[in-house]
PDB file of C-alpha atoms and ligand atoms in Angstrom:
ATOM      1  CA  MET A1480       0.000   0.000   0.000  1.00  0.00           C
ATOM      2  CA  LYS A1481       1.290   3.435  -0.886  1.00  0.00           C
ATOM      3  CA  ILE A1482       1.504   5.933   1.947  1.00  0.00           C
ATOM      4  CA  PHE A1483       0.945   9.593   1.218  1.00  0.00           C
ATOM      5  CA  ILE A1484       1.701  12.162   3.896  1.00  0.00           C
ATOM      6  CA  ASP A1485      -1.206  14.513   4.552  1.00  0.00           C
ATOM      7  CA  THR A1486       0.705  17.725   5.158  1.00  0.00           C
ATOM      8  CA  ALA A1487       1.896  21.011   3.703  1.00  0.00           C
ATOM      9  CA  SER A1488       4.881  21.056   6.093  1.00  0.00           C
ATOM     10  CA  VAL A1489       8.222  20.288   4.480  1.00  0.00           C
ATOM     11  CA  ALA A1490       9.681  19.538   7.925  1.00  0.00           C
ATOM     12  CA  GLU A1491       7.003  16.877   8.531  1.00  0.00           C
ATOM     13  CA  LEU A1492       7.456  15.445   5.053  1.00  0.00           C
ATOM     14  CA  ASN A1493      11.226  15.227   5.565  1.00  0.00           C
ATOM     15  CA  GLN A1494      10.667  13.119   8.703  1.00  0.00           C
ATOM     16  CA  ALA A1495       8.438  10.677   6.806  1.00  0.00           C
ATOM     17  CA  VAL A1496      10.885  10.521   3.885  1.00  0.00           C
ATOM     18  CA  ALA A1497      13.732   9.740   6.307  1.00  0.00           C
ATOM     19  CA  LEU A1498      11.677   6.821   7.650  1.00  0.00           C
ATOM     20  CA  GLY A1499      11.234   5.546   4.100  1.00  0.00           C
ATOM     21  CA  VAL A1500       7.449   5.480   4.353  1.00  0.00           C
ATOM     22  CA  ALA A1501       6.457   8.376   2.090  1.00  0.00           C
ATOM     23  CA  ASP A1502       5.333   7.657  -1.475  1.00  0.00           C
ATOM     24  CA  GLY A1503       3.635  11.019  -2.048  1.00  0.00           C
ATOM     25  CA  VAL A1504       1.981  14.025  -0.445  1.00  0.00           C
ATOM     26  CA  THR A1505      -1.567  15.348  -0.199  1.00  0.00           C
ATOM     27  CA  THR A1506      -2.259  18.952   0.734  1.00  0.00           C
ATOM     28  CA  ASN A1507      -5.411  21.016   1.062  1.00  0.00           C
ATOM     29  CA  PRO A1508      -6.111  24.710   1.770  1.00  0.00           C
ATOM     30  CA  THR A1509      -6.473  24.032   5.515  1.00  0.00           C
ATOM     31  CA  LEU A1510      -3.038  22.383   5.679  1.00  0.00           C
ATOM     32  CA  LEU A1511      -1.495  25.231   3.613  1.00  0.00           C
ATOM     33  CA  ALA A1512      -3.026  27.811   5.982  1.00  0.00           C
ATOM     34  CA  ARG A1513      -0.946  26.327   8.846  1.00  0.00           C
ATOM     35  CA  GLU A1514       2.329  27.054   7.015  1.00  0.00           C
ATOM     36  CA  SER A1515       3.965  30.333   6.006  1.00  0.00           C
ATOM     37  CA  GLY A1516       4.905  31.421   2.473  1.00  0.00           C
ATOM     38  CA  SER A1517       3.041  31.301  -0.815  1.00  0.00           C
ATOM     39  CA  ALA A1518       1.209  28.179  -1.921  1.00  0.00           C
ATOM     40  CA  GLU A1519       3.433  27.981  -4.998  1.00  0.00           C
ATOM     41  CA  GLN A1520       6.620  28.074  -2.923  1.00  0.00           C
ATOM     42  CA  ILE A1521       5.237  25.406  -0.559  1.00  0.00           C
ATOM     43  CA  TYR A1522       4.421  23.141  -3.538  1.00  0.00           C
ATOM     44  CA  ARG A1523       7.937  23.680  -4.956  1.00  0.00           C
ATOM     45  CA  ASP A1524       9.530  22.818  -1.614  1.00  0.00           C
ATOM     46  CA  LEU A1525       7.357  19.705  -1.191  1.00  0.00           C
ATOM     47  CA  CYS A1526       8.258  18.551  -4.730  1.00  0.00           C
ATOM     48  CA  SER A1527      11.964  18.946  -3.911  1.00  0.00           C
ATOM     49  CA  ALA A1528      11.586  16.974  -0.681  1.00  0.00           C
ATOM     50  CA  ILE A1529      10.119  13.829  -2.261  1.00  0.00           C
ATOM     51  CA  ASP A1530      10.349  11.846  -5.456  1.00  0.00           C
ATOM     52  CA  GLY A1531       6.610  11.240  -5.903  1.00  0.00           C
ATOM     53  CA  PRO A1532       3.225  12.840  -6.505  1.00  0.00           C
ATOM     54  CA  VAL A1533       2.362  16.084  -4.694  1.00  0.00           C
ATOM     55  CA  CYS A1534      -1.375  16.846  -4.660  1.00  0.00           C
ATOM     56  CA  ALA A1535      -2.206  20.552  -4.938  1.00  0.00           C
ATOM     57  CA  GLU A1536      -5.836  21.608  -4.609  1.00  0.00           C
ATOM     58  CA  ALA A1537      -7.630  23.830  -7.136  1.00  0.00           C
ATOM     59  CA  VAL A1538     -10.001  26.312  -5.499  1.00  0.00           C
ATOM     60  CA  SER A1539     -11.935  27.643  -8.516  1.00  0.00           C
ATOM     61  CA  ALA A1540     -15.637  26.860  -8.887  1.00  0.00           C
ATOM     62  CA  ASP A1541     -16.315  26.573 -12.650  1.00  0.00           C
ATOM     63  CA  ALA A1542     -14.738  24.053 -15.003  1.00  0.00           C
ATOM     64  CA  LYS A1543     -12.950  26.636 -17.170  1.00  0.00           C
ATOM     65  CA  SER A1544     -11.280  28.267 -14.163  1.00  0.00           C
ATOM     66  CA  ILE A1545     -10.400  24.899 -12.574  1.00  0.00           C
ATOM     67  CA  ILE A1546      -8.748  23.845 -15.857  1.00  0.00           C
ATOM     68  CA  GLN A1547      -6.753  27.112 -16.008  1.00  0.00           C
ATOM     69  CA  GLU A1548      -5.743  26.749 -12.364  1.00  0.00           C
ATOM     70  CA  GLY A1549      -4.844  23.087 -12.860  1.00  0.00           C
ATOM     71  CA  LYS A1550      -2.617  23.872 -15.847  1.00  0.00           C
ATOM     72  CA  LYS A1551      -0.834  26.578 -13.847  1.00  0.00           C
ATOM     73  CA  LEU A1552      -0.292  24.213 -10.917  1.00  0.00           C
ATOM     74  CA  ALA A1553       1.000  21.501 -13.273  1.00  0.00           C
ATOM     75  CA  GLN A1554       3.658  23.925 -14.567  1.00  0.00           C
ATOM     76  CA  ILE A1555       5.313  23.893 -11.139  1.00  0.00           C
ATOM     77  CA  SER A1556       6.467  20.290 -11.589  1.00  0.00           C
ATOM     78  CA  ASN A1557       5.415  17.089 -13.295  1.00  0.00           C
ATOM     79  CA  GLN A1558       5.030  15.692  -9.758  1.00  0.00           C
ATOM     80  CA  ILE A1559       1.953  17.879  -9.242  1.00  0.00           C
ATOM     81  CA  VAL A1560      -1.422  16.119  -9.176  1.00  0.00           C
ATOM     82  CA  VAL A1561      -4.332  18.565  -9.325  1.00  0.00           C
ATOM     83  CA  LYS A1562      -6.759  17.915  -6.474  1.00  0.00           C
ATOM     84  CA  ILE A1563     -10.320  18.814  -7.443  1.00  0.00           C
ATOM     85  CA  PRO A1564     -13.409  18.659  -5.186  1.00  0.00           C
ATOM     86  CA  VAL A1565     -16.095  16.396  -6.699  1.00  0.00           C
ATOM     87  CA  SER A1566     -18.868  18.286  -8.509  1.00  0.00           C
ATOM     88  CA  LYS A1567     -20.215  18.509 -12.065  1.00  0.00           C
ATOM     89  CA  GLU A1568     -17.827  21.388 -12.857  1.00  0.00           C
ATOM     90  CA  GLY A1569     -14.985  19.599 -11.135  1.00  0.00           C
ATOM     91  CA  LEU A1570     -15.461  16.408 -13.147  1.00  0.00           C
ATOM     92  CA  LEU A1571     -15.627  18.357 -16.426  1.00  0.00           C
ATOM     93  CA  ALA A1572     -12.225  19.760 -15.479  1.00  0.00           C
ATOM     94  CA  VAL A1573     -10.921  16.296 -14.523  1.00  0.00           C
ATOM     95  CA  LYS A1574     -11.827  14.929 -17.962  1.00  0.00           C
ATOM     96  CA  GLN A1575     -10.103  17.801 -19.770  1.00  0.00           C
ATOM     97  CA  LEU A1576      -6.952  17.884 -17.624  1.00  0.00           C
ATOM     98  CA  GLU A1577      -6.487  14.100 -17.801  1.00  0.00           C
ATOM     99  CA  SER A1578      -6.904  14.225 -21.605  1.00  0.00           C
ATOM    100  CA  GLU A1579      -3.989  16.683 -21.641  1.00  0.00           C
ATOM    101  CA  GLY A1580      -1.821  14.396 -19.502  1.00  0.00           C
ATOM    102  CA  ILE A1581      -2.299  16.262 -16.217  1.00  0.00           C
ATOM    103  CA  ARG A1582      -3.088  13.887 -13.352  1.00  0.00           C
ATOM    104  CA  THR A1583      -6.031  14.658 -11.102  1.00  0.00           C
ATOM    105  CA  ASN A1584      -7.185  13.590  -7.637  1.00  0.00           C
ATOM    106  CA  VAL A1585     -10.923  13.930  -6.982  1.00  0.00           C
ATOM    107  CA  THR A1586     -11.381  14.923  -3.366  1.00  0.00           C
ATOM    108  CA  LEU A1587     -14.101  15.424  -0.742  1.00  0.00           C
ATOM    109  CA  VAL A1588     -15.684  12.123  -1.804  1.00  0.00           C
ATOM    110  CA  PHE A1589     -18.365  10.870   0.592  1.00  0.00           C
ATOM    111  CA  SER A1590     -20.369   8.403  -1.530  1.00  0.00           C
ATOM    112  CA  PRO A1591     -19.567   5.417  -3.760  1.00  0.00           C
ATOM    113  CA  MET A1592     -21.452   7.073  -6.628  1.00  0.00           C
ATOM    114  CA  GLN A1593     -19.235  10.152  -6.461  1.00  0.00           C
ATOM    115  CA  ALA A1594     -16.254   7.786  -6.704  1.00  0.00           C
ATOM    116  CA  LEU A1595     -17.830   6.026  -9.711  1.00  0.00           C
ATOM    117  CA  MET A1596     -18.334   9.380 -11.460  1.00  0.00           C
ATOM    118  CA  ALA A1597     -14.719  10.333 -10.736  1.00  0.00           C
ATOM    119  CA  ALA A1598     -13.488   7.079 -12.295  1.00  0.00           C
ATOM    120  CA  LYS A1599     -15.746   7.588 -15.344  1.00  0.00           C
ATOM    121  CA  ALA A1600     -14.245  11.069 -15.791  1.00  0.00           C
ATOM    122  CA  GLY A1601     -10.783   9.449 -15.822  1.00  0.00           C
ATOM    123  CA  ALA A1602      -9.379  10.651 -12.491  1.00  0.00           C
ATOM    124  CA  SER A1603      -5.997   9.171 -11.592  1.00  0.00           C
ATOM    125  CA  PHE A1604      -6.859   9.206  -7.878  1.00  0.00           C
ATOM    126  CA  VAL A1605      -9.882   9.579  -5.643  1.00  0.00           C
ATOM    127  CA  CYS A1606      -9.835  10.710  -1.995  1.00  0.00           C
ATOM    128  CA  PRO A1607     -12.750   9.412   0.116  1.00  0.00           C
ATOM    129  CA  PHE A1608     -12.771  11.023   3.595  1.00  0.00           C
ATOM    130  CA  VAL A1609     -13.317   8.332   6.233  1.00  0.00           C
ATOM    131  CA  GLY A1610     -12.754  10.294   9.459  1.00  0.00           C
ATOM    132  CA  ARG A1611     -15.279  12.983   8.575  1.00  0.00           C
ATOM    133  CA  LEU A1612     -17.881  10.287   7.859  1.00  0.00           C
ATOM    134  CA  ASP A1613     -17.130   8.617  11.210  1.00  0.00           C
ATOM    135  CA  ASP A1614     -17.700  12.048  12.793  1.00  0.00           C
ATOM    136  CA  THR A1615     -21.307  11.905  11.520  1.00  0.00           C
ATOM    137  CA  SER A1616     -21.857   8.357  12.894  1.00  0.00           C
ATOM    138  CA  GLN A1617     -21.555   6.850   9.403  1.00  0.00           C
ATOM    139  CA  PRO A1618     -18.835   4.161   9.213  1.00  0.00           C
ATOM    140  CA  GLY A1619     -16.209   5.703   6.916  1.00  0.00           C
ATOM    141  CA  MET A1620     -14.469   2.427   6.083  1.00  0.00           C
ATOM    142  CA  GLU A1621     -17.687   1.001   4.601  1.00  0.00           C
ATOM    143  CA  LEU A1622     -17.348   3.645   1.902  1.00  0.00           C
ATOM    144  CA  ILE A1623     -13.848   2.355   1.064  1.00  0.00           C
ATOM    145  CA  GLU A1624     -15.106  -1.229   0.861  1.00  0.00           C
ATOM    146  CA  GLN A1625     -17.858  -0.166  -1.556  1.00  0.00           C
ATOM    147  CA  ILE A1626     -15.599   1.958  -3.779  1.00  0.00           C
ATOM    148  CA  LEU A1627     -13.001  -0.818  -4.026  1.00  0.00           C
ATOM    149  CA  ALA A1628     -15.724  -3.352  -4.927  1.00  0.00           C
ATOM    150  CA  ILE A1629     -17.090  -1.102  -7.682  1.00  0.00           C
ATOM    151  CA  TYR A1630     -13.626  -0.308  -9.088  1.00  0.00           C
ATOM    152  CA  ASN A1631     -12.715  -4.029  -9.020  1.00  0.00           C
ATOM    153  CA  ASN A1632     -15.990  -5.040 -10.707  1.00  0.00           C
ATOM    154  CA  TYR A1633     -15.192  -2.897 -13.738  1.00  0.00           C
ATOM    155  CA  ASP A1634     -11.383  -2.727 -13.652  1.00  0.00           C
ATOM    156  CA  TYR A1635     -11.216   1.039 -13.175  1.00  0.00           C
ATOM    157  CA  GLU A1636      -7.623   2.205 -12.892  1.00  0.00           C
ATOM    158  CA  THR A1637      -8.410   5.114 -10.577  1.00  0.00           C
ATOM    159  CA  GLU A1638      -6.426   4.631  -7.360  1.00  0.00           C
ATOM    160  CA  VAL A1639      -8.182   4.978  -4.006  1.00  0.00           C
ATOM    161  CA  ILE A1640      -6.279   7.131  -1.510  1.00  0.00           C
ATOM    162  CA  VAL A1641      -8.054   6.691   1.829  1.00  0.00           C
ATOM    163  CA  ALA A1642      -8.136  10.192   3.342  1.00  0.00           C
ATOM    164  CA  SER A1643      -9.209  11.922   6.549  1.00  0.00           C
ATOM    165  CA  ILE A1644      -7.471   9.146   8.464  1.00  0.00           C
ATOM    166  CA  ARG A1645      -7.498   9.698  12.214  1.00  0.00           C
ATOM    167  CA  ASN A1646      -5.999   6.547  13.743  1.00  0.00           C
ATOM    168  CA  PRO A1647      -4.065   3.281  13.104  1.00  0.00           C
ATOM    169  CA  LEU A1648      -7.293   1.253  12.766  1.00  0.00           C
ATOM    170  CA  HIS A1649      -8.215   3.230   9.656  1.00  0.00           C
ATOM    171  CA  VAL A1650      -4.809   2.321   8.183  1.00  0.00           C
ATOM    172  CA  ARG A1651      -5.071  -1.359   9.163  1.00  0.00           C
ATOM    173  CA  ASP A1652      -8.535  -1.657   7.611  1.00  0.00           C
ATOM    174  CA  ALA A1653      -7.490   0.218   4.458  1.00  0.00           C
ATOM    175  CA  ALA A1654      -4.590  -2.234   4.005  1.00  0.00           C
ATOM    176  CA  LEU A1655      -6.808  -5.278   4.693  1.00  0.00           C
ATOM    177  CA  MET A1656      -9.314  -4.043   2.111  1.00  0.00           C
ATOM    178  CA  GLY A1657      -6.568  -3.590  -0.466  1.00  0.00           C
ATOM    179  CA  ALA A1658      -6.864   0.187  -0.870  1.00  0.00           C
ATOM    180  CA  HIS A1659      -4.162   1.441  -3.223  1.00  0.00           C
ATOM    181  CA  ALA A1660      -3.023   4.123  -0.782  1.00  0.00           C
ATOM    182  CA  ALA A1661      -3.758   5.964   2.436  1.00  0.00           C
ATOM    183  CA  THR A1662      -2.842   9.538   3.247  1.00  0.00           C
ATOM    184  CA  LEU A1663      -1.699   9.972   6.837  1.00  0.00           C
ATOM    185  CA  PRO A1664      -0.925  12.846   9.157  1.00  0.00           C
ATOM    186  CA  LEU A1665       2.619  12.408  10.540  1.00  0.00           C
ATOM    187  CA  LYS A1666       1.083  11.769  13.987  1.00  0.00           C
ATOM    188  CA  VAL A1667      -0.607   8.602  12.661  1.00  0.00           C
ATOM    189  CA  VAL A1668       2.627   7.462  10.947  1.00  0.00           C
ATOM    190  CA  GLU A1669       4.286   7.657  14.373  1.00  0.00           C
ATOM    191  CA  GLN A1670       1.400   5.805  16.066  1.00  0.00           C
ATOM    192  CA  LEU A1671       1.771   2.937  13.558  1.00  0.00           C
ATOM    193  CA  MET A1672       5.238   2.113  14.903  1.00  0.00           C
ATOM    194  CA  ARG A1673       4.289   2.050  18.575  1.00  0.00           C
ATOM    195  CA  HIS A1674       2.837  -0.550  20.926  1.00  0.00           C
ATOM    196  CA  PRO A1675       2.752  -0.311  24.743  1.00  0.00           C
ATOM    197  CA  LEU A1676       3.969  -3.922  25.067  1.00  0.00           C
ATOM    198  CA  THR A1677       7.040  -2.990  23.002  1.00  0.00           C
ATOM    199  CA  ASP A1678       7.805  -0.141  25.454  1.00  0.00           C
ATOM    200  CA  ILE A1679       7.305  -2.461  28.457  1.00  0.00           C
ATOM    201  CA  GLY A1680       9.481  -5.120  26.762  1.00  0.00           C
ATOM    202  CA  ILE A1681      12.324  -2.666  26.094  1.00  0.00           C
ATOM    203  CA  GLU A1682      12.181  -1.400  29.680  1.00  0.00           C
ATOM    204  CA  LYS A1683      12.369  -4.983  31.079  1.00  0.00           C
ATOM    205  CA  PHE A1684      15.227  -5.971  28.754  1.00  0.00           C
ATOM    206  CA  LEU A1685      17.176  -2.860  29.799  1.00  0.00           C
ATOM    207  CA  GLN A1686      16.641  -3.651  33.509  1.00  0.00           C
ATOM    208  CA  ASP A1687      17.810  -7.239  33.011  1.00  0.00           C
ATOM    209  CA  TRP A1688      20.745  -6.155  30.873  1.00  0.00           C
ATOM    210  CA  GLY A1689      21.822  -4.015  33.851  1.00  0.00           C
ATOM    211  CA  LYS A1690      22.202  -7.233  35.890  1.00  0.00           C
ATOM    212  CA  VAL A1691      24.198  -8.938  33.110  1.00  0.00           C
ATOM    213  CA  ALA A1692      26.439  -5.974  32.201  1.00  0.00           C
ATOM    214  CA  GLY A1693      27.535  -5.504  35.831  1.00  0.00           C
ATOM    215  CA  ARG A1694      29.065  -9.025  36.033  1.00  0.00           C
TER     216      ARG A1694
HETATM  217  O1  G3P B2462      -6.302  15.666   2.762  1.00  0.00           O
HETATM  218  C1  G3P B2462      -7.598  15.707   3.172  1.00  0.00           C
HETATM  219  C2  G3P B2462      -7.982  14.934   4.414  1.00  0.00           C
HETATM  220  O2  G3P B2462      -7.095  13.923   4.725  1.00  0.00           O
HETATM  221  C3  G3P B2462      -8.444  15.787   5.544  1.00  0.00           C
HETATM  222  O3  G3P B2462      -8.483  15.140   6.792  1.00  0.00           O
HETATM  223  O4  G3P B2462      -8.696  15.173   9.246  1.00  0.00           O
HETATM  224  O5  G3P B2462      -9.240  17.260   7.932  1.00  0.00           O
HETATM  225  O6  G3P B2462     -10.756  15.286   7.860  1.00  0.00           O
HETATM  226  P1  G3P B2462      -9.337  15.748   8.016  1.00  0.00           P
END
């Protein structure tokens, strides 16, 4: 499973790259707002920090403007994937940009039918948000199961990046379901490596080693 890092922070991305876990990056306007500097400079810095896709979100509303914005973003680097919120205008833009060789990631997906429409439009990636669904008492991972079943039924090549991940269980279930990718905040990457029994085990081994080393 590919792991994307859900961040606009180059410092965070560098940590994930050093661990060898980062295959790409997803950003959004909220993540950019936490950093300083222009969006363009942030995208350039992220592209330099990793050899992989960097998703940059278009914020225009109509298809023509999204296409213009997407083309401008794609000029930054061929690593840029244009992230486009799902809508009729958004999917018109997806179809056009993909036909010109610019990869797109359809985001803010909350239903299997939105994911089907994104695949029909030719999106390279789709980002269903599981955590935000959980927040409304709707099981987010059921959406992933349904999208993967539909894509498998018809051999769509659109890759599912499980997004809005809040904890290690989301990652475990995404991997068990065979999702192509998950995008994780650095905090969750760190949680994936930890287990309290490992900490207790290390502590005990160190105590016992103290008895051995003193001989
Ligand atoms: O990249 C978009 C997504 O992962 C956002 O997550 O936690 O704001 O729902 P969250």
